[in-house]
Structures are given as structure tokens and as C-alpha cells.
PDB file of C-alpha atoms in Angstrom:
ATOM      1  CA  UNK A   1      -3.188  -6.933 -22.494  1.00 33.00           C
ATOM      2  CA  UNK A   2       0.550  -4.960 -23.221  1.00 33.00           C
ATOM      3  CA  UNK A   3      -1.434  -1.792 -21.195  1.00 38.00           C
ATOM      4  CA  UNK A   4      -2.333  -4.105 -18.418  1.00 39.00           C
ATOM      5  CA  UNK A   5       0.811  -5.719 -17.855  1.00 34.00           C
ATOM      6  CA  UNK A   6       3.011  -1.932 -18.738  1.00 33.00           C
ATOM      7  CA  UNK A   7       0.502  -0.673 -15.737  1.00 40.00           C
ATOM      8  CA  UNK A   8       1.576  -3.837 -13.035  1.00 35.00           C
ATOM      9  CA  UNK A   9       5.145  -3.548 -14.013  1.00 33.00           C
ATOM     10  CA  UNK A  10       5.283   0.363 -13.170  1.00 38.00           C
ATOM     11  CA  UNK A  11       3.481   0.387  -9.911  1.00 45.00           C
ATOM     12  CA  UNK A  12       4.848  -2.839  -8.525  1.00 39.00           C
ATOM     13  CA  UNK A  13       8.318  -1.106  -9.732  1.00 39.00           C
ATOM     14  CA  UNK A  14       7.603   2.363  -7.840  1.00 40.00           C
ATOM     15  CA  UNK A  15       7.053  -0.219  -4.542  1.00 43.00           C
ATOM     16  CA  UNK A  16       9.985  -1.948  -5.231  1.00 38.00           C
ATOM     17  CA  UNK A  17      12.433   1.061  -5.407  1.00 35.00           C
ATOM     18  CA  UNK A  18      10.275   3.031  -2.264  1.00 35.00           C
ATOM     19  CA  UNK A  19      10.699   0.482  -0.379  1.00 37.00           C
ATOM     20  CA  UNK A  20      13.955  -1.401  -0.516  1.00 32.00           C
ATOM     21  CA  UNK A  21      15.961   0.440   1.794  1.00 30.00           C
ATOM     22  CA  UNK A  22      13.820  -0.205   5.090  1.00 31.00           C
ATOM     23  CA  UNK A  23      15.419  -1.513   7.433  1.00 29.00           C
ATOM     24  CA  UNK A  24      14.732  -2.517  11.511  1.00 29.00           C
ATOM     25  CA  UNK A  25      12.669  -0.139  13.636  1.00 28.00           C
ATOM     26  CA  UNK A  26      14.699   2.772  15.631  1.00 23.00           C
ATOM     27  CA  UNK A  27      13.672   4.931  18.580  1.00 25.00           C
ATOM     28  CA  UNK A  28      14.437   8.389  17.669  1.00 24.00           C
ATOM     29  CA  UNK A  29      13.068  10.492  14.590  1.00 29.00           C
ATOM     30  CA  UNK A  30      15.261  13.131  12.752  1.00 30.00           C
ATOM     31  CA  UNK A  31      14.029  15.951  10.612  1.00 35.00           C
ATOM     32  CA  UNK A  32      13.587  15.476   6.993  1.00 35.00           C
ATOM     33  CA  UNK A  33      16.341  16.458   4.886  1.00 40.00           C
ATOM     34  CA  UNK A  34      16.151  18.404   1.441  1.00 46.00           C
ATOM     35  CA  UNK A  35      15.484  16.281  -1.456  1.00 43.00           C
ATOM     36  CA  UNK A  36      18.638  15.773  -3.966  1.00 50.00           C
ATOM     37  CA  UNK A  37      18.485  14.733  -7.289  1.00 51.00           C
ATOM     38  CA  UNK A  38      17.456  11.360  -7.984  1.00 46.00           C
ATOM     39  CA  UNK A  39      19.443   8.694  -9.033  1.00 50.00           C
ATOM     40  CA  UNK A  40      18.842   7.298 -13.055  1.00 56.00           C
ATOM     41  CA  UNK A  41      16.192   4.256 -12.772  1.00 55.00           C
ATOM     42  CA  UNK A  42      15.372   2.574 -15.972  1.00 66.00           C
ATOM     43  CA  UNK A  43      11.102   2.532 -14.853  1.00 69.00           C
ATOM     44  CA  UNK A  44       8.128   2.731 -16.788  1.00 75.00           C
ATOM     45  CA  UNK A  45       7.120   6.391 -16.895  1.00 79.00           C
ATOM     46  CA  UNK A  46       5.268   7.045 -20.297  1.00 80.00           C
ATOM     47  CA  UNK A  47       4.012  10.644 -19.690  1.00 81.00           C
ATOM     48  CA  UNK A  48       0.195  10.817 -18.817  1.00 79.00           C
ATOM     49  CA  UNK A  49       0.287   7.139 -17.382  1.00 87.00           C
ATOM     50  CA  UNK A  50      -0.946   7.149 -13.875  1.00 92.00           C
ATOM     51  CA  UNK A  51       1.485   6.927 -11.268  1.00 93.00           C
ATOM     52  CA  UNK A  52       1.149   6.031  -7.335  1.00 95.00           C
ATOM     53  CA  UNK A  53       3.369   4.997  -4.502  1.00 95.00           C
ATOM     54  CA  UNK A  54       2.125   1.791  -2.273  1.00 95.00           C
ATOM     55  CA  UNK A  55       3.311   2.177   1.444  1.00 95.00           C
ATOM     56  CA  UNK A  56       2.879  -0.564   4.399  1.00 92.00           C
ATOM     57  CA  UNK A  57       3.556  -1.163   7.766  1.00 86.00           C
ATOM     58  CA  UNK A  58       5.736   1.607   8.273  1.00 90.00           C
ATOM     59  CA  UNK A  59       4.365   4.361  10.944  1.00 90.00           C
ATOM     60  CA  UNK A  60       7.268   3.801  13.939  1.00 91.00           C
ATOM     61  CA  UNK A  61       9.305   6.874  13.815  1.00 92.00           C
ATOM     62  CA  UNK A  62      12.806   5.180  13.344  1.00 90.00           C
ATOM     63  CA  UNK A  63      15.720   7.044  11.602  1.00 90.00           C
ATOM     64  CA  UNK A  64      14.888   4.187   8.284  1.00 88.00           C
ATOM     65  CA  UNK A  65      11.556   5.436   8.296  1.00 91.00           C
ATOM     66  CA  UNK A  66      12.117   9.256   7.830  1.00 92.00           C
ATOM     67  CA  UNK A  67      15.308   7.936   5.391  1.00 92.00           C
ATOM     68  CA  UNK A  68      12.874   5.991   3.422  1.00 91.00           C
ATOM     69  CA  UNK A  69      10.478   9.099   2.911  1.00 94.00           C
ATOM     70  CA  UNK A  70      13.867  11.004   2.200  1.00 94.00           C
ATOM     71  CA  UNK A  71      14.256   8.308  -0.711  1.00 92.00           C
ATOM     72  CA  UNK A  72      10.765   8.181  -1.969  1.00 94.00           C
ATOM     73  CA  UNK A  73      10.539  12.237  -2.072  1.00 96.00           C
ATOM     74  CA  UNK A  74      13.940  11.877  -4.471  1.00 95.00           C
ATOM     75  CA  UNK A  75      12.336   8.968  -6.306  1.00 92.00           C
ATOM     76  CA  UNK A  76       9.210  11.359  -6.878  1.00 94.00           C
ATOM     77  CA  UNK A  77      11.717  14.102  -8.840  1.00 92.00           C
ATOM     78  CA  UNK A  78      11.696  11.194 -11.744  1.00 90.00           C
ATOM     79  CA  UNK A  79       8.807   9.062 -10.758  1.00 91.00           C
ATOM     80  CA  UNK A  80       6.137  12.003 -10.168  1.00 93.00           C
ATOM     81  CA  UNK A  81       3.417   9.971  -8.418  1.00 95.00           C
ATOM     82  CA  UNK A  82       0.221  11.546  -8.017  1.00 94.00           C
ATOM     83  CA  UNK A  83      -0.214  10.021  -4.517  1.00 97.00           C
ATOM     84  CA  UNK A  84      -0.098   6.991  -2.459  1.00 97.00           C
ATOM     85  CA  UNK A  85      -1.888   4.162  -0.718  1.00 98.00           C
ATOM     86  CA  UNK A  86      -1.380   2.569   2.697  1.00 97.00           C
ATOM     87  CA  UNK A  87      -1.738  -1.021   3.143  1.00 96.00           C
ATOM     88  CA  UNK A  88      -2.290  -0.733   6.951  1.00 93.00           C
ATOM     89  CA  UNK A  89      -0.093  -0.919  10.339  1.00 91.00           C
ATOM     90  CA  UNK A  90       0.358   3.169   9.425  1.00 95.00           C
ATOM     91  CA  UNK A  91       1.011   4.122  12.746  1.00 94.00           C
ATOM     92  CA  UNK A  92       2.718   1.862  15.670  1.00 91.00           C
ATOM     93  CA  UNK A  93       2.168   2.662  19.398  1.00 91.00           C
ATOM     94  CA  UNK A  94       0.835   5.878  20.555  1.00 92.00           C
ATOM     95  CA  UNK A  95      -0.872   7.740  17.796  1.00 92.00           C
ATOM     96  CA  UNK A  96      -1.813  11.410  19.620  1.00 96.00           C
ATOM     97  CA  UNK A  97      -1.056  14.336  17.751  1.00 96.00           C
ATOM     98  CA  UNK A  98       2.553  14.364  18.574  1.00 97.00           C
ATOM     99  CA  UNK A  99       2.955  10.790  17.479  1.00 96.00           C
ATOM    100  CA  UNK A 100       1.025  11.537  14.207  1.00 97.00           C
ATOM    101  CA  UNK A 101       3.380  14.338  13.594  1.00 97.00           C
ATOM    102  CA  UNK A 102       6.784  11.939  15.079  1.00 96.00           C
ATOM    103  CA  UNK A 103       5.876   8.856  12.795  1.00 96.00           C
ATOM    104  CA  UNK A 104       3.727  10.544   9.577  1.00 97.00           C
ATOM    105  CA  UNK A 105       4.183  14.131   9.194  1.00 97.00           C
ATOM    106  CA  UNK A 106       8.038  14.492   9.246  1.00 97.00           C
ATOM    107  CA  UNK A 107       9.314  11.381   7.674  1.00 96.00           C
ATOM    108  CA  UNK A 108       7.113  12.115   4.385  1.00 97.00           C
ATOM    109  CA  UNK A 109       7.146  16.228   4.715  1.00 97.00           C
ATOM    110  CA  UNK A 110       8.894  16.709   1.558  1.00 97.00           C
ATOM    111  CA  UNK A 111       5.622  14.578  -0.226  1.00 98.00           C
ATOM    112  CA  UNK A 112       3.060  16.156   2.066  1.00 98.00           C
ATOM    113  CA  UNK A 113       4.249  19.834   1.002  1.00 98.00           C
ATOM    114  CA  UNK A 114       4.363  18.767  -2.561  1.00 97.00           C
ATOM    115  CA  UNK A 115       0.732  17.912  -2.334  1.00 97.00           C
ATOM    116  CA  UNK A 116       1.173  14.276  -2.345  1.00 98.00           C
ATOM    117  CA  UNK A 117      -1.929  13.021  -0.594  1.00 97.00           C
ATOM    118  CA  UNK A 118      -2.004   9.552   1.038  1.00 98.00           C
ATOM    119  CA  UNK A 119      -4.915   7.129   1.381  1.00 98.00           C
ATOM    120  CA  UNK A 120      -4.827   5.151   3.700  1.00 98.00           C
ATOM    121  CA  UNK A 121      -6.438   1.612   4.821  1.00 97.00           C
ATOM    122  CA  UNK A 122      -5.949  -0.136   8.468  1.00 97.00           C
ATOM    123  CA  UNK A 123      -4.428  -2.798   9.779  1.00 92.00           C
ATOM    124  CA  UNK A 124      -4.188  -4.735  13.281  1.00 89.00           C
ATOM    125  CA  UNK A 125      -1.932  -2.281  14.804  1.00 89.00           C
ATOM    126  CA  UNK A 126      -4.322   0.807  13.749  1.00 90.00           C
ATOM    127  CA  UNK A 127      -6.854   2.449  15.784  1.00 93.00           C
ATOM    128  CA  UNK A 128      -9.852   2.330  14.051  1.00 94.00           C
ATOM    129  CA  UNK A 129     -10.398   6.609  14.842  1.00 95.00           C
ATOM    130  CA  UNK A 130      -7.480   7.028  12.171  1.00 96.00           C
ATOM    131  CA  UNK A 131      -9.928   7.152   9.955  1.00 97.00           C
ATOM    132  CA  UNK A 132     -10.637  10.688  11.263  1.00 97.00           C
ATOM    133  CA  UNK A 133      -7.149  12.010  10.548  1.00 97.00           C
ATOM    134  CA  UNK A 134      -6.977  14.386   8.227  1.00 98.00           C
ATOM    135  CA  UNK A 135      -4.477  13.393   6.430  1.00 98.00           C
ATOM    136  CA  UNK A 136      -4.985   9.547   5.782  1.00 98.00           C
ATOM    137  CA  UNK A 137      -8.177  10.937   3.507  1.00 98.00           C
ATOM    138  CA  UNK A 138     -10.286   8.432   4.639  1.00 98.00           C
ATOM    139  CA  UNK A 139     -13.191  11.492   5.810  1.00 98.00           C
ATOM    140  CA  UNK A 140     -14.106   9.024   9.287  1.00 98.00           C
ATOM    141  CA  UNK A 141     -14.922   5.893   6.249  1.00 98.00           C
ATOM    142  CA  UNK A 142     -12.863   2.281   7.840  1.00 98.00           C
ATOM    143  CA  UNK A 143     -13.271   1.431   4.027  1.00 98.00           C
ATOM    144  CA  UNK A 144     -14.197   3.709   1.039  1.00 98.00           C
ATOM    145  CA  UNK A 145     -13.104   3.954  -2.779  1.00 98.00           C
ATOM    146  CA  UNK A 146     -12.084   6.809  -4.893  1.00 98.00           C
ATOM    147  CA  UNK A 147     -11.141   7.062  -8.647  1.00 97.00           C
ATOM    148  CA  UNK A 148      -7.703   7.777  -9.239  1.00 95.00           C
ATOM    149  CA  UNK A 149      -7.195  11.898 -10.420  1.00 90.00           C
ATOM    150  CA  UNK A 150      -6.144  10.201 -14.122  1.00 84.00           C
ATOM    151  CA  UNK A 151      -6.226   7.368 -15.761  1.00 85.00           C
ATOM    152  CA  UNK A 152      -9.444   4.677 -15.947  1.00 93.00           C
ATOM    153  CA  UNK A 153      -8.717   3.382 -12.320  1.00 96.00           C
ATOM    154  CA  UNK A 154     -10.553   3.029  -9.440  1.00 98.00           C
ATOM    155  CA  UNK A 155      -9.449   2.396  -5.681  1.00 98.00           C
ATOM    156  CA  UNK A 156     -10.974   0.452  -3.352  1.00 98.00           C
ATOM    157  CA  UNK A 157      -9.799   0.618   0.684  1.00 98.00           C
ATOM    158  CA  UNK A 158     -10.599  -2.577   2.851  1.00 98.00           C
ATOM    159  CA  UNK A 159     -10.455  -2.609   6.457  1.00 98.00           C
ATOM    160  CA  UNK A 160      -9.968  -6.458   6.645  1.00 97.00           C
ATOM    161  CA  UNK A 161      -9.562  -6.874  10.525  1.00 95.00           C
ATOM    162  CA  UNK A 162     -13.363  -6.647  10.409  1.00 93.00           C
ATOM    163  CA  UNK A 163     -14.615  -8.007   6.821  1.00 96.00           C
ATOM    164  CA  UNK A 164     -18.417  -8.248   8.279  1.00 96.00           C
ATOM    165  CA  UNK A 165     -21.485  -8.278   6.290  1.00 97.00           C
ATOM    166  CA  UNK A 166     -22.082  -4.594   5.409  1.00 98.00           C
ATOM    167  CA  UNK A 167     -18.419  -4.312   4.121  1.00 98.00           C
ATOM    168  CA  UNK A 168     -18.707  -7.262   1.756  1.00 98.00           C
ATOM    169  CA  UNK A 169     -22.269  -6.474   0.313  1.00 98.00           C
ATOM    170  CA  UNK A 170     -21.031  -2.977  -0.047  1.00 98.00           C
ATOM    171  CA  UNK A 171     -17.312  -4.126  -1.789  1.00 98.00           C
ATOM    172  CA  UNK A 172     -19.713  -6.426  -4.103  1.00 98.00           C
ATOM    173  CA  UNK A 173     -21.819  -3.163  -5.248  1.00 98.00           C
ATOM    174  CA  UNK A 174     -18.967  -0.935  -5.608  1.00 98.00           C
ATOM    175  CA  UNK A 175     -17.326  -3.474  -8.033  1.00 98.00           C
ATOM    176  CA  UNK A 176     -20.351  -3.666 -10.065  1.00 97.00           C
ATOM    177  CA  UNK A 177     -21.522  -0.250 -10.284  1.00 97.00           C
ATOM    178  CA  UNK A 178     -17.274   0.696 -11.330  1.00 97.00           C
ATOM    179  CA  UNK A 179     -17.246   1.526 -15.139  1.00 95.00           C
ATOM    180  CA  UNK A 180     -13.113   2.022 -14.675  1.00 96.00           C
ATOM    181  CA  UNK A 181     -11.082  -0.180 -16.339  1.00 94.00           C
ATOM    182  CA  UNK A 182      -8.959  -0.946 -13.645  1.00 96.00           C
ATOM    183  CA  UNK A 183      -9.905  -1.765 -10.112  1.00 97.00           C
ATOM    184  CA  UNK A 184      -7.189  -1.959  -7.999  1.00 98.00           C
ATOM    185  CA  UNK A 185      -8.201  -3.140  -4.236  1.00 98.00           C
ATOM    186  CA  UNK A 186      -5.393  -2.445  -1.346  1.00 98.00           C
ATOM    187  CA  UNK A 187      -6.097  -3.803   2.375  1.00 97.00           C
ATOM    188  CA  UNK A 188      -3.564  -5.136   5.368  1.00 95.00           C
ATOM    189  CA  UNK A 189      -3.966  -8.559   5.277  1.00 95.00           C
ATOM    190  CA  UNK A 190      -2.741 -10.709   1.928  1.00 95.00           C
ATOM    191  CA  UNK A 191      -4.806 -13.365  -0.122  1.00 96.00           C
ATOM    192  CA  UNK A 192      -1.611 -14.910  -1.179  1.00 93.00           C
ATOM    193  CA  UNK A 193       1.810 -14.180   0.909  1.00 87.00           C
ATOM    194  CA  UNK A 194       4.598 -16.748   1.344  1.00 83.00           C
ATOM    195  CA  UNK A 195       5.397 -14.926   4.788  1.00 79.00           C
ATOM    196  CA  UNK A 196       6.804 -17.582   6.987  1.00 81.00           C
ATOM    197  CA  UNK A 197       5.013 -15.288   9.664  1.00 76.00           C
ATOM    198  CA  UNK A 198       1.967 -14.839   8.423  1.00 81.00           C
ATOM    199  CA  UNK A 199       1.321 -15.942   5.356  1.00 69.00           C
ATOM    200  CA  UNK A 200      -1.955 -16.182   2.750  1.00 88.00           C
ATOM    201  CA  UNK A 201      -4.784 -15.792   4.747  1.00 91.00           C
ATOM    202  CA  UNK A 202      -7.326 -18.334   3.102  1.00 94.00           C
ATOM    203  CA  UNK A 203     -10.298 -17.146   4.892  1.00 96.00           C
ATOM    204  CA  UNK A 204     -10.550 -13.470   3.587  1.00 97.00           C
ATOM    205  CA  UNK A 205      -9.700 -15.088  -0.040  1.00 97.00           C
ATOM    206  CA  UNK A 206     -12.501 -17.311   0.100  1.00 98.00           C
ATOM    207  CA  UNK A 207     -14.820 -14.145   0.699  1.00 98.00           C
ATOM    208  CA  UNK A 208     -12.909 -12.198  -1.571  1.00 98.00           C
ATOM    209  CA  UNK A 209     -11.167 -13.512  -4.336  1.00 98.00           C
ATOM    210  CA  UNK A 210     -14.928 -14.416  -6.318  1.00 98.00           C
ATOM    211  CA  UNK A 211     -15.528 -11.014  -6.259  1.00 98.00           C
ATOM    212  CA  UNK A 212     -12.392  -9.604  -7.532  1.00 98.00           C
ATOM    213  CA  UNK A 213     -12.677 -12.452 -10.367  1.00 98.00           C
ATOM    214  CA  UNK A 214     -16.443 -11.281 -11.364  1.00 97.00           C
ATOM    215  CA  UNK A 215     -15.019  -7.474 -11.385  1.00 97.00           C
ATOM    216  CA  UNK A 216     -11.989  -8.470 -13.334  1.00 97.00           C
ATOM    217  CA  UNK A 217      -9.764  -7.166 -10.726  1.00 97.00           C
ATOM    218  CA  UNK A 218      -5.829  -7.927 -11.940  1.00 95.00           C
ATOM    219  CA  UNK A 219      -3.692  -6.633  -9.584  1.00 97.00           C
ATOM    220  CA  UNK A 220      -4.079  -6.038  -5.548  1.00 98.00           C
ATOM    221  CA  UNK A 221      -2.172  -4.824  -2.763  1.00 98.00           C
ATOM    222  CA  UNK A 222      -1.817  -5.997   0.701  1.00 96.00           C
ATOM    223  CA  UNK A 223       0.847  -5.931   3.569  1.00 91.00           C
ATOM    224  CA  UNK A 224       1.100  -7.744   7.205  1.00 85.00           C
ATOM    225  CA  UNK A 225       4.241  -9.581   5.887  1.00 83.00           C
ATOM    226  CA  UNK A 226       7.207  -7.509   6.428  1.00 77.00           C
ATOM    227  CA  UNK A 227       8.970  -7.759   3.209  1.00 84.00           C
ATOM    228  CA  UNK A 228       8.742  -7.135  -0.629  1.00 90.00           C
ATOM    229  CA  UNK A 229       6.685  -9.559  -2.721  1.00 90.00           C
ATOM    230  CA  UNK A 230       5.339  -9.888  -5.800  1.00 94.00           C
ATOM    231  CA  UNK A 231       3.149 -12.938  -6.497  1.00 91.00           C
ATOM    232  CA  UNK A 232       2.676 -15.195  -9.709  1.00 94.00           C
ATOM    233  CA  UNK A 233      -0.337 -14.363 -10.872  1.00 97.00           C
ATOM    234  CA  UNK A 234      -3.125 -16.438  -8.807  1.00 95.00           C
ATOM    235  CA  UNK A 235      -6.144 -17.230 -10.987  1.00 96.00           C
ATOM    236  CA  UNK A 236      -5.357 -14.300 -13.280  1.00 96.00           C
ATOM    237  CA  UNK A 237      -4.665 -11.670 -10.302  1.00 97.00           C
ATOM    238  CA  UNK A 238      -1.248 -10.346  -9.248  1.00 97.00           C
ATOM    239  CA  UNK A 239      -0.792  -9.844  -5.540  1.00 96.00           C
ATOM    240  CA  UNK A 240       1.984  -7.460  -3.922  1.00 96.00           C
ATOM    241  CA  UNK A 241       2.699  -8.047  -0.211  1.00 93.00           C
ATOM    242  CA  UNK A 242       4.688  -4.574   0.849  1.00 92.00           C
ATOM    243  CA  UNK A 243       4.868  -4.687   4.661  1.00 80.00           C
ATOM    244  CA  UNK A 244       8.344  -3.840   4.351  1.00 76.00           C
ATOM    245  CA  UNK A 245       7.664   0.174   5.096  1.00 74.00           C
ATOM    246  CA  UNK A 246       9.232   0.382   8.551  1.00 65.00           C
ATOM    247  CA  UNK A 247      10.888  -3.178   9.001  1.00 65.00           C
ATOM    248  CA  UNK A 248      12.461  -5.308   6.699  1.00 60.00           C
ATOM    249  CA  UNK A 249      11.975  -9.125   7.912  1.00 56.00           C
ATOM    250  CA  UNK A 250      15.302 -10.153   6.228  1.00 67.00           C
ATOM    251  CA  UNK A 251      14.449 -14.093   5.511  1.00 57.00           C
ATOM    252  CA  UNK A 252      10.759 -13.927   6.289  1.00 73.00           C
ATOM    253  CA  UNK A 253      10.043 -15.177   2.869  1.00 82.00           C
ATOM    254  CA  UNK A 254       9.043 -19.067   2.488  1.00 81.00           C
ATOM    255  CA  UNK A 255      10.704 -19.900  -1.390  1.00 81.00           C
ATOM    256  CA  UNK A 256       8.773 -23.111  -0.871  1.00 85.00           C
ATOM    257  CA  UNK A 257       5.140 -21.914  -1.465  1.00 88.00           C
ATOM    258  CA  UNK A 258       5.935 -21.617  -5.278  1.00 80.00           C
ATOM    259  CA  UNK A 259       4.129 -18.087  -4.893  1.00 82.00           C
ATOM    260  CA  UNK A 260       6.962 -15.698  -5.307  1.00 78.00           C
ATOM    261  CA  UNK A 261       7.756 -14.236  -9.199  1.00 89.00           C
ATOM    262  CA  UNK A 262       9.712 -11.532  -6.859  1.00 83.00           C
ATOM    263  CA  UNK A 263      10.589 -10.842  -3.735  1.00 76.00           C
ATOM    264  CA  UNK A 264      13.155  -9.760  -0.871  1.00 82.00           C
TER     265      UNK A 264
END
């Protein structure tokens, strides 16, 4: 139980730190700057311990955004995750090649030339054909899974704008036939969110949440809610709202739902 809990605390940590500076969404995209040292952070960072990034809602091309990839590239020199997952709305607007390379490639060039690859899953404000971009590794798949390089974890991408039949009895296979200790699934929309916007969307839990409870699924990642959250744990599961990638809603948090261990 101590490994399970050391494993939440790290990741939701690595969002918490990537993430906090966002801020509203600008016009006009500068070029990355050179990484500089990173400040001291007291995280969890046992060496060998698998470490990833969680990004959301983020792809608009605003001076935060490219400052944010700035931040997580210095983050990486003492936090060296492996890669990271997208909890959807990657790309706002126009998304031709010029956009892709305005609103993806610069603002997280420092990670891409490191090697850092990013999987990504879609939300509502995603074509569905960014699943044939190269560099979202999603190989044309709307939702896939993939084991994590180390460590006894497995991934599992959702595309929950269209949770149909064939996605659900393949999500319920996929679970079963996972020998990994940990099965982490990410996807746009949250189970539990105290987003005065949004907010939990009940429907996709009631499809959902049985199966990540048969897999033993502990921890799960969504977005749609533009802010930082990280949920008491609902029927044994953590859930992390991180919409917060391009836009912070300052506010957009509802203290009343009784949801929130932390959040900003």
C-alpha cells in the first residue's frame, strides 16, 4: 500500500508543479528558450521509479503555453520523466501543419528533442484525424494502451466524446487480459470534478467506474475542467482533473462538492 500511495503522490506532484503557472490564453507564440537549471523541489524521485508528466487542455499557442513547456523542460533536469500523457483539448482552432508546429512543436521543443514522447488522448475540441499525427503516438488508434517503458504500469487512452460499444467491450478486455500492477486510465472528460463549469460527468462513471473497480484501477486522469485537482479518493480511486495546460480558470473550483483533497 506505501508503493501505491509513494506512486500517486509523485505523479500527481509532477502535474502539480507542470502545471501551476498557466495562465489565460494569448495570441502570439515565441520561440522556446534554453532550459536553465531547475529550481530545488522537495518530490518523490527514488531512482528507477517511473516517472511521467500529465498535460491537458493546453494546445493554443499563447506566450503561457510555450512558458509552461519552458518550465516543464527545467522541471525535467530534476524530475527526468520518461514521457507524458494528454488528457485531451491538445490542440485549439486550426490544427494544419503550421498550427501543429505554432501550438505543439515549439512550446515543448526542448522535451521533443530530448526524446520525450507524448501520448495523447482527445477531447471535444480535437479533431478526431489527430490521431494520425505523428507525434501524439496514437498510430491512427482514437483509443489504445501501451505499457509504460519501466515500471509494472500500464496505460490506457479513452476517447470519451464517443464511449460506444466497441470502445467499452474493448476497455473491459484490455483490463482483464493486463498482468501490470498498475493501470492507470487518462481520458478528457472527469468521473469526479468539482468544476463549477463542468463538473463530474455521471454518465461516463456509470459505464466506467465498475470496470476500473473489477481491474483495481487506483488512480486516473482526466481534464475538461480548467484547473488543478486532486480528488479524495472515490470508492478507492484517486481522480486528477488537469485542464489547467493552457488556461487557468482562476475560481472554477466548487469547495462545496466535498470532492477536493487538492486543488487550485
Amino acid at each position: 500500500m506505501a508503493t501505491r500511495r509513494s506512486l500517486a503522490v509523485a505523479i500527481a506532484l509532477a502535474a502539480l508543479i507542470g502545471l501551476v503557472s498557466a495562465a489565460g490564453p494569448l495570441t502570439t507564440a515565441v520561440e522556446p528558450q534554453t532550459p536553465q537549471a531547475a529550481p530545488a523541489l522537495d518530490l518523490p524521485n527514488r531512482p528507477g521509479s517511473l516517472k511521467f508528466a500529465v498535460l491537458g487542455d493546453f494546445g493554443n499557442g499563447s506566450r503561457q503555453q510555450t512558458e509552461l513547456g519552458a518550465q516543464m523542460a527545467r522541471l525535467r533536469t530534476r524530475f527526468p520523466f520518461e514521457f507524458v500523457i494528454t488528457v485531451g483539448d491538445n490542440i485549439y482552432g486550426g490544427d494544419r501543419p503550421q498550427d501543429m508546429r505554432r501550438k505543439f512543436e515549439l512550446p515543448y521543443k526542448a522535451l521533443l528533442d530530448d526524446g520525450v514522447k507524448f501520448y495523447a488522448s482527445l477531447g471535444n475540441h480535437d479533431d478526431r484525424a489527430q490521431a494520425r499525427y505523428a507525434l501524439f503516438n496514437m498510430d491512427g488508434r482514437t483509443y489504445y494502451t501501451f505499457k509504460a517503458p519501466a515500471g509494472d504500469a500500464r496505460f490506457f487512452a479513452l476517447e470519451t466524446d464517443y464511449l460506444k460499444a466497441p470502445q467499452v467491450a474493448w476497455l473491459e478486455k484490455e483490463l482483464a487480459s493486463s498482468n501490470e500492477r498498475w493501470k492507470i486510465p487518462y481520458f478528457h472528460h472527469p468521473l469526479y470534478s468539482s468544476g463549477k463549469r463542468h463538473g463530474s460527468h455521471t454518465d461516463l462513471a456509470a459505464v466506467l467506474e465498475p470496470m476500473f473497480l473489477r481491474a483495481g484501477v487506483s488512480v486516473v486522469f482526466a481534464g475538461h475542467d480548467h484547473f488543478y485537482e486532486r480528488t479524495k479518493p472515490q470508492r478507492g480511486i484517486v481522480h486528477f482533473v488537469i485542464g489547467s495546460g493552457g488556461q487557468l480558470r482562476n475560481g472554477g473550483i466548487d469547495r462545496r462538492t466535498g470532492l477536493t483533497a487538492l486543488g487550485f
